[in-house]
Amino acid sequence: MFMKTAIAASVTLMTIAAAHAEGPYRIGITQNNVGVDSYQTTYESAFEAAAEREGNVDVVVLDAGGDVARQIGQMQDLIQQRVDAIIIWPTNGQAVIPAIRQAHSAGIPVVITNSKIAEAGMEFIAAFSGPDNVQQGVSSAEMMCDALGGEGQIVQIAGQPGYTTAIERAAGFENRLAEVCPGVELLETQPGNWNRERAQRVMEDFLTKYDRIDGVYSGDDNMGVGALNAAKGADRAGEIIFIGATNFAVGYDAIERGEYYGSIYQSPVDDAEAALQTALDVLAGEEVPKMNFFETPKITAENLSEFDRPVF
């Protein structure tokens, strides 16, 4: 029975693609939480600008505000509106699967953007578009190992608990660090929830608890600069290596000042444009890989001049 259902849904998607090869398209997007940081704000603006440039795309732009129940409701609303495709930046990679399955059953292709969903939902999506967050964690671990020379004690400030991006970056970092730098001890990990002020408080607690901290890995630069600010306040910044991900302007500037060792360069503009293009390719009936990653290179003082200062 499941095989017949899956084949029927696949045929429906191909029929939709053939019927709309030239557009116009109506694409709905439900984002995770635009208000939480400037990355998501910039992403939204870039997404709308990219759709406008296409000329044959109308977009319905929604924000879940970090509330998974609200996002599920937005998914159901977009299904009822019979949009041609749905792009979702998942608030929770497991909890949104039933809503994604509903869209799939309705013949509406779903593109996951930025943060992956749980494996159980992958059969119901047309494609994923975004960064390889595991590889970002791997790259950050390699930078930390290089910066510390293979020895030291570090702490980690992770993103939002339960959020796929946070889980993958932490896992990539921890697993790679154990491989390349067994002499570096990870003392403790606490969530910073992608928030600079929260991360600063977490780092203040770490500084009180540990007399020696040689390095800090943060799941993004917003939190990384919060950790840096805490260390500055305790007059300990000079003894600590700071490494982050998703290079924010504040992180870029801190690298330029020599206060922050390195990060991972990730553009919200690239992220948004890639998601829209992936959805358009699916609707046009093109063969689209299931996983579509864009490049996110390491950035340090050595190659800083090769990258534009982030706009977020």
CSV table of C-alpha atoms in Angstrom, one decimal:
chain,number,residue,atom,x,y,z
A,1,MET,CA,0.0,0.0,0.0
A,2,PHE,CA,2.8,2.4,0.9
A,3,MET,CA,4.6,1.7,-2.4
A,4,LYS,CA,1.5,2.5,-4.4
A,5,THR,CA,0.9,5.7,-2.4
A,6,ALA,CA,4.6,6.8,-2.9
A,7,ILE,CA,4.4,6.1,-6.7
A,8,ALA,CA,1.1,8.0,-7.0
A,9,ALA,CA,2.6,11.0,-5.2
A,10,SER,CA,5.7,10.9,-7.4
A,11,VAL,CA,3.5,10.9,-10.5
A,12,THR,CA,1.5,13.8,-9.1
A,13,LEU,CA,4.7,15.8,-8.6
A,14,MET,CA,5.8,15.0,-12.2
A,15,THR,CA,2.4,16.1,-13.5
A,16,ILE,CA,2.7,19.4,-11.6
A,17,ALA,CA,6.2,20.0,-12.8
A,18,ALA,CA,5.1,19.4,-16.4
A,19,ALA,CA,2.1,21.7,-16.1
A,20,HIS,CA,4.1,24.6,-14.6
A,21,ALA,CA,7.4,24.2,-16.6
A,22,GLU,CA,7.4,27.9,-17.4
A,23,GLY,CA,5.6,29.2,-14.3
A,24,PRO,CA,4.1,31.4,-12.9
A,25,TYR,CA,4.7,29.8,-9.5
A,26,ARG,CA,3.3,30.5,-6.1
A,27,ILE,CA,5.8,29.4,-3.4
A,28,GLY,CA,5.2,29.4,0.3
A,29,ILE,CA,8.0,29.6,2.8
A,30,THR,CA,7.8,29.2,6.6
A,31,GLN,CA,10.9,30.3,8.4
A,32,ASN,CA,12.2,29.2,11.8
A,33,ASN,CA,12.5,32.5,13.7
A,34,VAL,CA,13.3,35.7,11.8
A,35,GLY,CA,13.6,37.8,15.0
A,36,VAL,CA,16.3,35.7,16.6
A,37,ASP,CA,19.2,37.0,14.7
A,38,SER,CA,20.3,39.1,11.7
A,39,TYR,CA,21.1,36.0,9.6
A,40,GLN,CA,17.5,35.0,9.3
A,41,THR,CA,16.4,38.7,8.7
A,42,THR,CA,18.9,39.0,5.8
A,43,TYR,CA,17.8,35.6,4.5
A,44,GLU,CA,14.2,36.7,4.3
A,45,SER,CA,15.1,40.0,2.4
A,46,ALA,CA,17.4,38.1,0.0
A,47,PHE,CA,14.7,35.5,-0.6
A,48,GLU,CA,12.1,38.1,-1.5
A,49,ALA,CA,14.5,40.0,-3.7
A,50,ALA,CA,15.4,36.8,-5.6
A,51,ALA,CA,11.8,35.9,-6.2
A,52,GLU,CA,11.1,39.4,-7.5
A,53,ARG,CA,14.1,39.1,-9.9
A,54,GLU,CA,12.6,35.9,-11.3
A,55,GLY,CA,9.5,37.8,-12.4
A,56,ASN,CA,7.2,34.8,-12.5
A,57,VAL,CA,7.2,33.9,-8.8
A,58,ASP,CA,4.8,35.0,-6.1
A,59,VAL,CA,5.8,34.2,-2.6
A,60,VAL,CA,4.0,33.7,0.7
A,61,VAL,CA,6.5,34.5,3.4
A,62,LEU,CA,5.7,33.3,6.9
A,63,ASP,CA,7.7,33.2,10.2
A,64,ALA,CA,7.1,30.5,12.9
A,65,GLY,CA,8.7,32.6,15.6
A,66,GLY,CA,10.5,29.5,16.8
A,67,ASP,CA,7.2,27.9,17.7
A,68,VAL,CA,6.9,24.4,16.1
A,69,ALA,CA,3.1,24.3,16.6
A,70,ARG,CA,2.8,27.6,14.8
A,71,GLN,CA,5.0,26.3,12.0
A,72,ILE,CA,2.8,23.2,11.6
A,73,GLY,CA,-0.2,25.4,11.3
A,74,GLN,CA,1.5,27.5,8.7
A,75,MET,CA,2.4,24.4,6.7
A,76,GLN,CA,-1.3,23.3,6.8
A,77,ASP,CA,-2.4,26.7,5.7
A,78,LEU,CA,0.0,26.6,2.7
A,79,ILE,CA,-1.3,23.2,1.8
A,80,GLN,CA,-4.9,24.5,1.9
A,81,GLN,CA,-3.9,27.4,-0.3
A,82,ARG,CA,-2.5,24.9,-2.9
A,83,VAL,CA,0.8,26.7,-3.4
A,84,ASP,CA,3.0,25.1,-6.0
A,85,ALA,CA,5.8,24.4,-3.6
A,86,ILE,CA,6.7,24.9,0.1
A,87,ILE,CA,10.1,25.8,1.5
A,88,ILE,CA,10.4,25.2,5.2
A,89,TRP,CA,13.2,26.2,7.6
A,90,PRO,CA,12.3,23.7,10.3
A,91,THR,CA,11.9,24.8,13.9
A,92,ASN,CA,12.3,21.1,15.0
A,93,GLY,CA,13.6,18.5,12.6
A,94,GLN,CA,11.4,15.7,14.0
A,95,ALA,CA,8.2,17.5,14.9
A,96,VAL,CA,7.5,19.0,11.5
A,97,ILE,CA,7.6,15.6,9.7
A,98,PRO,CA,3.8,14.9,9.8
A,99,ALA,CA,3.1,18.3,8.2
A,100,ILE,CA,5.7,17.7,5.5
A,101,ARG,CA,4.1,14.3,4.9
A,102,GLN,CA,0.7,16.0,4.4
A,103,ALA,CA,2.2,18.3,1.8
A,104,HIS,CA,3.8,15.3,0.0
A,105,SER,CA,0.5,13.5,0.0
A,106,ALA,CA,-1.2,16.6,-1.5
A,107,GLY,CA,1.3,16.6,-4.3
A,108,ILE,CA,3.1,19.7,-3.1
A,109,PRO,CA,6.9,19.4,-3.3
A,110,VAL,CA,8.7,20.5,-0.1
A,111,VAL,CA,12.2,21.9,0.0
A,112,ILE,CA,14.0,22.0,3.4
A,113,THR,CA,16.2,25.0,3.8
A,114,ASN,CA,19.2,25.7,6.0
A,115,SER,CA,18.6,23.0,8.7
A,116,LYS,CA,17.9,19.3,7.9
A,117,ILE,CA,15.0,17.3,9.3
A,118,ALA,CA,15.2,13.9,10.9
A,119,GLU,CA,15.9,10.9,8.6
A,120,ALA,CA,12.4,9.6,9.0
A,121,GLY,CA,11.1,12.5,7.0
A,122,MET,CA,13.5,12.5,4.1
A,123,GLU,CA,11.4,10.3,1.9
A,124,PHE,CA,8.7,13.0,1.9
A,125,ILE,CA,10.8,15.9,0.7
A,126,ALA,CA,11.9,16.9,-2.8
A,127,ALA,CA,15.3,18.2,-1.7
A,128,PHE,CA,17.4,19.9,1.0
A,129,SER,CA,19.2,23.1,0.3
A,130,GLY,CA,21.7,24.7,2.7
A,131,PRO,CA,25.0,24.3,4.5
A,132,ASP,CA,26.6,21.1,5.5
A,133,ASN,CA,26.5,21.7,9.2
A,134,VAL,CA,28.4,18.5,10.2
A,135,GLN,CA,31.2,19.7,7.9
A,136,GLN,CA,31.1,23.1,9.5
A,137,GLY,CA,31.7,21.5,12.9
A,138,VAL,CA,34.5,19.4,11.4
A,139,SER,CA,36.2,22.5,10.0
A,140,SER,CA,35.9,24.4,13.3
A,141,ALA,CA,37.5,21.5,15.1
A,142,GLU,CA,40.4,21.5,12.7
A,143,MET,CA,40.9,25.2,13.3
A,144,MET,CA,40.8,24.7,17.1
A,145,CYS,CA,43.4,21.9,16.9
A,146,ASP,CA,45.7,24.1,14.8
A,147,ALA,CA,45.3,27.1,17.0
A,148,LEU,CA,46.0,25.2,20.2
A,149,GLY,CA,48.8,23.1,18.8
A,150,GLY,CA,47.0,19.9,19.8
A,151,GLU,CA,46.8,20.5,23.6
A,152,GLY,CA,44.4,22.4,25.9
A,153,GLN,CA,41.1,22.7,27.7
A,154,ILE,CA,38.0,24.1,25.9
A,155,VAL,CA,34.3,24.7,26.4
A,156,GLN,CA,31.5,24.7,23.8
A,157,ILE,CA,28.5,27.0,23.5
A,158,ALA,CA,26.0,25.2,21.3
A,159,GLY,CA,22.9,26.5,19.6
A,160,GLN,CA,19.2,25.8,20.5
A,161,PRO,CA,18.7,22.3,22.1
A,162,GLY,CA,16.9,19.9,19.7
A,163,TYR,CA,17.6,22.1,16.7
A,164,THR,CA,19.2,20.0,13.9
A,165,THR,CA,21.8,22.7,13.0
A,166,ALA,CA,23.0,22.9,16.6
A,167,ILE,CA,23.1,19.1,16.9
A,168,GLU,CA,25.0,18.6,13.7
A,169,ARG,CA,27.6,21.3,14.3
A,170,ALA,CA,28.3,20.1,17.8
A,171,ALA,CA,28.6,16.5,16.6
A,172,GLY,CA,30.9,17.4,13.8
A,173,PHE,CA,33.1,19.4,16.1
A,174,GLU,CA,33.2,16.9,18.9
A,175,ASN,CA,33.9,13.8,16.7
A,176,ARG,CA,36.6,15.5,14.6
A,177,LEU,CA,38.3,17.0,17.6
A,178,ALA,CA,38.6,13.6,19.2
A,179,GLU,CA,40.1,12.3,16.0
A,180,VAL,CA,42.7,15.0,15.3
A,181,CYS,CA,43.3,16.4,18.8
A,182,PRO,CA,43.0,13.8,21.5
A,183,GLY,CA,45.1,16.1,23.7
A,184,VAL,CA,42.4,18.7,23.8
A,185,GLU,CA,39.8,18.2,26.5
A,186,LEU,CA,36.2,19.4,26.1
A,187,LEU,CA,35.3,20.5,29.6
A,188,GLU,CA,31.6,21.3,29.2
A,189,THR,CA,28.9,22.2,26.6
A,190,GLN,CA,26.0,24.5,27.3
A,191,PRO,CA,23.4,26.0,25.0
A,192,GLY,CA,23.5,29.6,24.0
A,193,ASN,CA,20.3,29.4,21.9
A,194,TRP,CA,21.8,31.5,19.1
A,195,ASN,CA,21.6,34.5,21.4
A,196,ARG,CA,24.6,36.8,22.1
A,197,GLU,CA,23.4,37.8,25.6
A,198,ARG,CA,22.6,34.2,26.6
A,199,ALA,CA,26.0,33.1,25.4
A,200,GLN,CA,27.7,35.8,27.3
A,201,ARG,CA,26.0,34.6,30.5
A,202,VAL,CA,27.0,31.0,29.8
A,203,MET,CA,30.6,32.1,29.3
A,204,GLU,CA,30.6,34.1,32.5
A,205,ASP,CA,29.6,30.9,34.3
A,206,PHE,CA,32.4,29.0,32.6
A,207,LEU,CA,34.9,31.6,33.6
A,208,THR,CA,33.8,31.3,37.2
A,209,LYS,CA,33.9,27.5,37.1
A,210,TYR,CA,37.1,26.9,35.3
A,211,ASP,CA,40.5,28.6,36.1
A,212,ARG,CA,41.9,27.5,32.8
A,213,ILE,CA,40.1,27.8,29.5
A,214,ASP,CA,42.3,27.7,26.4
A,215,GLY,CA,39.5,27.8,23.7
A,216,VAL,CA,35.8,28.3,23.1
A,217,TYR,CA,33.8,26.9,20.2
A,218,SER,CA,30.5,28.5,19.6
A,219,GLY,CA,27.8,27.3,17.2
A,220,ASP,CA,27.7,30.7,15.5
A,221,ASP,CA,29.6,34.0,15.7
A,222,ASN,CA,26.7,35.8,17.4
A,223,MET,CA,27.2,33.5,20.4
A,224,GLY,CA,31.0,33.6,19.9
A,225,VAL,CA,31.2,37.3,20.3
A,226,GLY,CA,29.0,37.0,23.4
A,227,ALA,CA,31.6,34.6,24.8
A,228,LEU,CA,34.4,37.0,23.8
A,229,ASN,CA,32.7,39.9,25.6
A,230,ALA,CA,32.4,37.8,28.8
A,231,ALA,CA,36.1,37.0,28.6
A,232,LYS,CA,37.0,40.7,28.0
A,233,GLY,CA,34.9,41.6,31.1
A,234,ALA,CA,36.9,39.1,33.1
A,235,ASP,CA,40.2,40.2,31.6
A,236,ARG,CA,40.9,36.7,30.3
A,237,ALA,CA,40.3,37.2,26.5
A,238,GLY,CA,44.0,37.2,25.7
A,239,GLU,CA,44.5,33.7,27.0
A,240,ILE,CA,41.6,32.1,25.1
A,241,ILE,CA,41.1,31.1,21.4
A,242,PHE,CA,37.7,31.9,20.0
A,243,ILE,CA,36.3,29.9,17.1
A,244,GLY,CA,32.7,30.1,15.7
A,245,ALA,CA,30.6,29.3,12.7
A,246,THR,CA,28.3,31.3,10.4
A,247,ASN,CA,30.6,34.3,10.1
A,248,PHE,CA,28.6,37.4,11.3
A,249,ALA,CA,29.9,40.9,10.8
A,250,VAL,CA,30.8,41.1,14.5
A,251,GLY,CA,32.8,37.9,14.1
A,252,TYR,CA,34.5,39.2,10.9
A,253,ASP,CA,35.4,42.4,12.7
A,254,ALA,CA,36.8,40.5,15.7
A,255,ILE,CA,39.0,38.4,13.5
A,256,GLU,CA,40.2,41.6,11.9
A,257,ARG,CA,41.1,43.0,15.3
A,258,GLY,CA,43.0,39.8,16.2
A,259,GLU,CA,40.5,39.0,19.1
A,260,TYR,CA,38.8,36.0,17.4
A,261,TYR,CA,40.8,33.2,15.7
A,262,GLY,CA,38.4,31.9,13.0
A,263,SER,CA,34.9,31.0,11.8
A,264,ILE,CA,33.0,29.4,8.9
A,265,TYR,CA,31.9,31.7,6.1
A,266,GLN,CA,28.2,31.2,5.4
A,267,SER,CA,26.1,33.7,3.4
A,268,PRO,CA,22.4,34.1,4.2
A,269,VAL,CA,22.0,35.5,0.7
A,270,ASP,CA,23.5,32.4,-0.9
A,271,ASP,CA,21.3,30.3,1.4
A,272,ALA,CA,18.1,32.0,0.4
A,273,GLU,CA,18.9,32.1,-3.3
A,274,ALA,CA,19.9,28.4,-3.3
A,275,ALA,CA,16.6,27.5,-1.6
A,276,LEU,CA,14.5,29.4,-4.1
A,277,GLN,CA,16.4,28.0,-7.1
A,278,THR,CA,16.1,24.5,-5.8
A,279,ALA,CA,12.3,24.8,-5.5
A,280,LEU,CA,12.2,26.3,-9.0
A,281,ASP,CA,14.3,23.5,-10.4
A,282,VAL,CA,12.0,20.9,-8.8
A,283,LEU,CA,8.9,22.6,-10.3
A,284,ALA,CA,10.5,22.7,-13.7
A,285,GLY,CA,10.9,18.9,-13.6
A,286,GLU,CA,14.7,19.0,-13.5
A,287,GLU,CA,16.7,16.2,-11.8
A,288,VAL,CA,17.6,17.7,-8.4
A,289,PRO,CA,20.0,16.0,-6.0
A,290,LYS,CA,18.3,15.2,-2.6
A,291,MET,CA,21.0,17.1,-0.8
A,292,ASN,CA,22.2,20.4,-2.1
A,293,PHE,CA,25.0,22.0,-0.1
A,294,PHE,CA,26.6,25.3,-0.8
A,295,GLU,CA,30.3,26.0,0.1
A,296,THR,CA,31.1,27.3,3.6
A,297,PRO,CA,34.9,27.7,3.8
A,298,LYS,CA,37.1,28.4,6.8
A,299,ILE,CA,37.9,32.0,7.5
A,300,THR,CA,40.8,33.3,9.6
A,301,ALA,CA,43.1,36.3,9.7
A,302,GLU,CA,45.2,34.7,7.0
A,303,ASN,CA,42.5,34.7,4.3
A,304,LEU,CA,40.1,37.4,5.7
A,305,SER,CA,40.8,39.7,2.8
A,306,GLU,CA,39.4,37.1,0.4
A,307,PHE,CA,35.9,37.5,1.8
A,308,ASP,CA,33.5,40.4,1.9
A,309,ARG,CA,32.4,41.6,5.3
A,310,PRO,CA,29.1,39.9,6.0
A,311,VAL,CA,26.0,42.2,5.7
A,312,PHE,CA,24.4,40.6,8.8
